[in-house]
Amino acid sequence: MPRGDGTGPPGGGGPGTGRGGGRGRMSGTKAGAGPGGDCVCPSCGTSATHQAGLPCYQIECPKCGTTMVRK
Ligand SMILES: [Zn+2]
């Protein structure tokens, strides 16, 4: 039996066994329909800043008088 004639390099796990990762960076949080925001006129498209405590449908468009809706 010859000595030093191993079967392949000892150990294992050389380069190439890296674990993936670093994927899925969710940056850019967009505030959807939360408190605040904008109201928009469905008729002419005029947008107005939503007033807290005042629903958009209680606001009239300053241009055409149509009731605003939530953007
Ligand atoms: Zn309008």
Coordinates of N, CA, C and O and ligand atoms in Angstrom, one line a residue:
M1 N 0.8 -1.2 0.0 CA 0.0 0.0 0.0 C 0.8 1.3 0.0 O 1.6 1.5 0.9
P2 N 0.8 1.9 -1.1 CA 1.6 3.2 -1.1 C 1.1 4.2 -0.2 O -0.1 4.3 0.1
R3 N 2.1 4.9 0.3 CA 1.7 6.0 1.2 C 1.4 7.3 0.6 O 2.0 7.6 -0.4
G4 N 0.7 8.1 1.1 CA 0.5 9.5 0.6 C -0.3 9.5 -0.7 O -0.3 10.5 -1.4
D5 N -0.9 8.4 -0.9 CA -1.8 8.4 -2.1 C -3.2 8.5 -1.7 O -4.0 7.5 -1.7
G6 N -3.5 9.6 -1.3 CA -4.9 9.7 -0.8 C -5.9 9.8 -2.0 O -5.5 9.9 -3.1
T7 N -7.0 9.8 -1.6 CA -8.0 10.0 -2.6 C -8.6 11.4 -2.6 O -9.6 11.6 -1.9
G8 N -7.9 12.2 -3.3 CA -8.4 13.5 -3.3 C -7.9 14.4 -2.2 O -7.3 13.8 -1.3
P9 N -8.0 15.6 -2.3 CA -7.5 16.5 -1.2 C -8.3 16.3 0.1 O -9.5 16.0 0.0
P10 N -7.6 16.4 1.1 CA -8.3 16.2 2.4 C -9.2 17.4 2.7 O -9.0 18.5 2.2
G11 N -10.1 17.1 3.5 CA -11.0 18.2 3.9 C -12.0 18.4 2.8 O -12.4 17.5 2.0
G12 N -12.4 19.6 2.6 CA -13.4 19.9 1.6 C -14.0 21.2 1.9 O -13.6 21.9 2.8
G13 N -14.9 21.5 1.1 CA -15.5 22.8 1.3 C -14.7 24.0 0.9 O -14.4 24.8 1.7
G14 N -14.2 23.9 -0.3 CA -13.3 25.0 -0.8 C -14.2 26.2 -1.2 O -15.4 26.2 -0.8
P15 N -13.7 27.0 -1.9 CA -14.5 28.1 -2.4 C -15.6 27.6 -3.3 O -15.4 26.7 -4.1
G16 N -16.6 28.2 -3.2 CA -17.8 27.7 -4.0 C -18.9 27.3 -3.2 O -20.0 26.9 -3.6
T17 N -18.6 27.2 -1.9 CA -19.7 26.8 -1.0 C -20.3 28.1 -0.3 O -20.7 28.0 0.9
G18 N -20.2 29.2 -0.9 CA -20.7 30.4 -0.3 C -22.2 30.4 -0.3 O -22.9 29.9 -1.2
R19 N -22.7 30.9 0.8 CA -24.1 31.0 0.9 C -24.6 32.3 0.3 O -24.1 33.3 0.5
G20 N -25.7 32.1 -0.4 CA -26.3 33.3 -1.0 C -26.9 34.2 0.1 O -26.9 33.8 1.2
G21 N -27.3 35.3 -0.4 CA -27.9 36.2 0.6 C -27.7 37.6 0.2 O -27.2 37.9 -0.9
G22 N -28.2 38.4 0.9 CA -28.1 39.9 0.6 C -29.1 40.2 -0.6 O -28.8 41.0 -1.4
R23 N -30.2 39.5 -0.6 CA -31.2 39.8 -1.6 C -32.5 40.2 -1.0 O -32.8 39.7 0.1
G24 N -33.1 41.1 -1.6 CA -34.4 41.5 -1.1 C -34.3 42.7 -0.2 O -34.6 42.6 1.0
R25 N -33.9 43.8 -0.7 CA -33.8 45.0 0.1 C -35.0 45.9 -0.3 O -35.1 46.4 -1.3
M26 N -35.9 45.9 0.7 CA -37.1 46.7 0.4 C -36.9 48.1 0.9 O -37.3 48.4 2.0
S27 N -36.4 48.9 0.1 CA -36.3 50.3 0.5 C -37.3 51.1 -0.3 O -37.7 50.8 -1.4
G28 N -37.8 52.2 0.3 CA -38.7 53.0 -0.5 C -40.1 52.7 0.0 O -40.9 52.1 -0.7
T29 N -40.4 53.0 1.2 CA -41.7 52.8 1.7 C -42.7 53.8 1.2 O -42.6 55.0 1.5
K30 N -43.7 53.4 0.5 CA -44.6 54.3 0.0 C -45.9 54.3 0.9 O -46.5 53.2 1.0
A31 N -46.2 55.4 1.3 CA -47.4 55.5 2.1 C -48.6 55.4 1.3 O -48.8 56.3 0.4
G32 N -49.4 54.5 1.5 CA -50.6 54.4 0.6 C -51.7 55.2 1.2 O -51.6 56.4 1.4
A33 N -52.8 54.5 1.4 CA -54.0 55.2 1.9 C -54.0 55.2 3.4 O -54.7 54.5 4.0
G34 N -53.2 56.1 3.9 CA -53.2 56.2 5.4 C -53.6 57.5 5.8 O -54.2 58.2 5.0
P35 N -53.4 57.9 6.9 CA -53.7 59.3 7.4 C -52.9 60.3 6.6 O -51.7 60.1 6.3
G36 N -53.5 61.3 6.2 CA -52.8 62.2 5.4 C -52.9 61.8 3.9 O -53.6 60.9 3.6
G37 N -52.3 62.5 3.1 CA -52.4 62.2 1.7 C -53.1 63.3 0.9 O -53.1 64.4 1.3
D38 N -53.7 62.8 -0.2 CA -54.4 63.8 -1.0 C -55.8 63.4 -1.4 O -56.1 62.3 -1.4
C39 N -56.6 64.4 -1.6 CA -57.9 64.2 -2.1 C -57.8 64.7 -3.6 O -57.1 65.6 -3.9
V40 N -58.6 64.1 -4.4 CA -58.6 64.5 -5.8 C -60.1 64.7 -6.3 O -61.0 63.9 -5.9
C41 N -60.2 65.6 -7.2 CA -61.5 65.8 -7.8 C -61.7 64.8 -8.9 O -60.9 64.8 -9.8
P42 N -62.7 64.0 -8.9 CA -62.9 63.1 -10.0 C -63.4 63.7 -11.3 O -63.4 63.1 -12.3
S43 N -63.8 65.0 -11.1 CA -64.3 65.6 -12.3 C -63.2 66.3 -13.1 O -63.0 66.1 -14.3
C44 N -62.4 67.2 -12.4 CA -61.4 67.9 -13.1 C -60.0 67.5 -12.8 O -59.1 67.9 -13.4
G45 N -59.9 66.7 -11.8 CA -58.6 66.2 -11.4 C -57.8 67.1 -10.5 O -56.6 66.8 -10.3
T46 N -58.4 68.1 -10.0 CA -57.7 68.9 -9.0 C -57.4 68.2 -7.7 O -58.4 67.5 -7.2
S47 N -56.2 68.2 -7.3 CA -55.9 67.5 -6.0 C -55.7 68.5 -4.9 O -55.2 69.6 -5.1
A48 N -56.1 68.1 -3.8 CA -56.0 69.0 -2.6 C -55.4 68.1 -1.5 O -55.7 66.9 -1.4
T49 N -54.7 68.8 -0.6 CA -54.2 68.0 0.5 C -55.3 67.6 1.5 O -56.2 68.3 1.8
H50 N -55.3 66.3 1.8 CA -56.3 65.8 2.7 C -56.1 66.4 4.0 O -55.0 66.4 4.6
Q51 N -57.2 66.8 4.6 CA -57.2 67.4 5.9 C -57.6 66.3 6.9 O -58.6 65.6 6.8
A52 N -56.8 66.2 7.9 CA -57.0 65.2 9.0 C -58.3 65.5 9.6 O -58.7 66.6 10.0
G53 N -59.1 64.4 9.8 CA -60.4 64.5 10.4 C -61.5 65.0 9.5 O -62.7 65.1 9.9
L54 N -61.1 65.3 8.3 CA -62.1 65.8 7.3 C -62.0 64.9 6.1 O -61.1 64.9 5.4
P55 N -63.1 64.0 6.0 CA -63.0 63.1 4.8 C -63.0 63.9 3.5 O -63.6 65.0 3.4
C56 N -62.4 63.2 2.5 CA -62.3 63.9 1.2 C -63.7 64.1 0.6 O -63.9 65.1 -0.1
Y57 N -64.6 63.3 0.9 CA -65.9 63.4 0.3 C -66.7 64.6 1.0 O -67.9 64.8 0.6
Q58 N -66.1 65.2 1.9 CA -66.8 66.4 2.5 C -66.1 67.6 2.0 O -66.4 68.7 2.4
I59 N -65.1 67.5 1.2 CA -64.5 68.6 0.6 C -64.9 68.8 -0.8 O -65.1 67.9 -1.6
E60 N -65.2 70.1 -1.1 CA -65.6 70.4 -2.5 C -64.4 70.9 -3.3 O -63.6 71.6 -2.7
C61 N -64.4 70.6 -4.5 CA -63.3 71.0 -5.4 C -63.4 72.5 -5.5 O -64.4 73.1 -5.7
P62 N -62.3 73.2 -5.3 CA -62.3 74.6 -5.4 C -62.5 75.2 -6.8 O -62.7 76.3 -7.0
K63 N -62.4 74.3 -7.7 CA -62.5 74.7 -9.1 C -63.9 74.5 -9.6 O -64.5 75.4 -10.2
C64 N -64.4 73.3 -9.4 CA -65.7 73.0 -10.1 C -66.8 72.7 -9.0 O -67.9 72.5 -9.4
G65 N -66.4 72.5 -7.8 CA -67.4 72.3 -6.8 C -67.8 70.8 -6.6 O -68.6 70.5 -5.8
T66 N -67.1 70.0 -7.4 CA -67.5 68.6 -7.2 C -66.9 68.0 -5.9 O -65.8 68.4 -5.5
T67 N -67.6 67.1 -5.3 CA -67.1 66.5 -4.1 C -65.8 65.7 -4.4 O -65.7 64.9 -5.3
M68 N -64.8 65.9 -3.6 CA -63.5 65.3 -3.8 C -63.6 63.8 -3.3 O -64.4 63.5 -2.5
V69 N -62.7 63.1 -3.8 CA -62.6 61.7 -3.4 C -61.2 61.4 -3.0 O -60.2 62.1 -3.3
R70 N -61.0 60.3 -2.3 CA -59.7 59.9 -1.9 C -58.8 59.5 -3.1 O -59.3 58.8 -3.9
K71 N -57.7 60.0 -3.1 CA -56.8 59.7 -4.2 C -56.3 58.3 -4.1 O -56.0 57.8 -3.1
Ligands
ZN1 ZN -62.9 69.8 -9.7

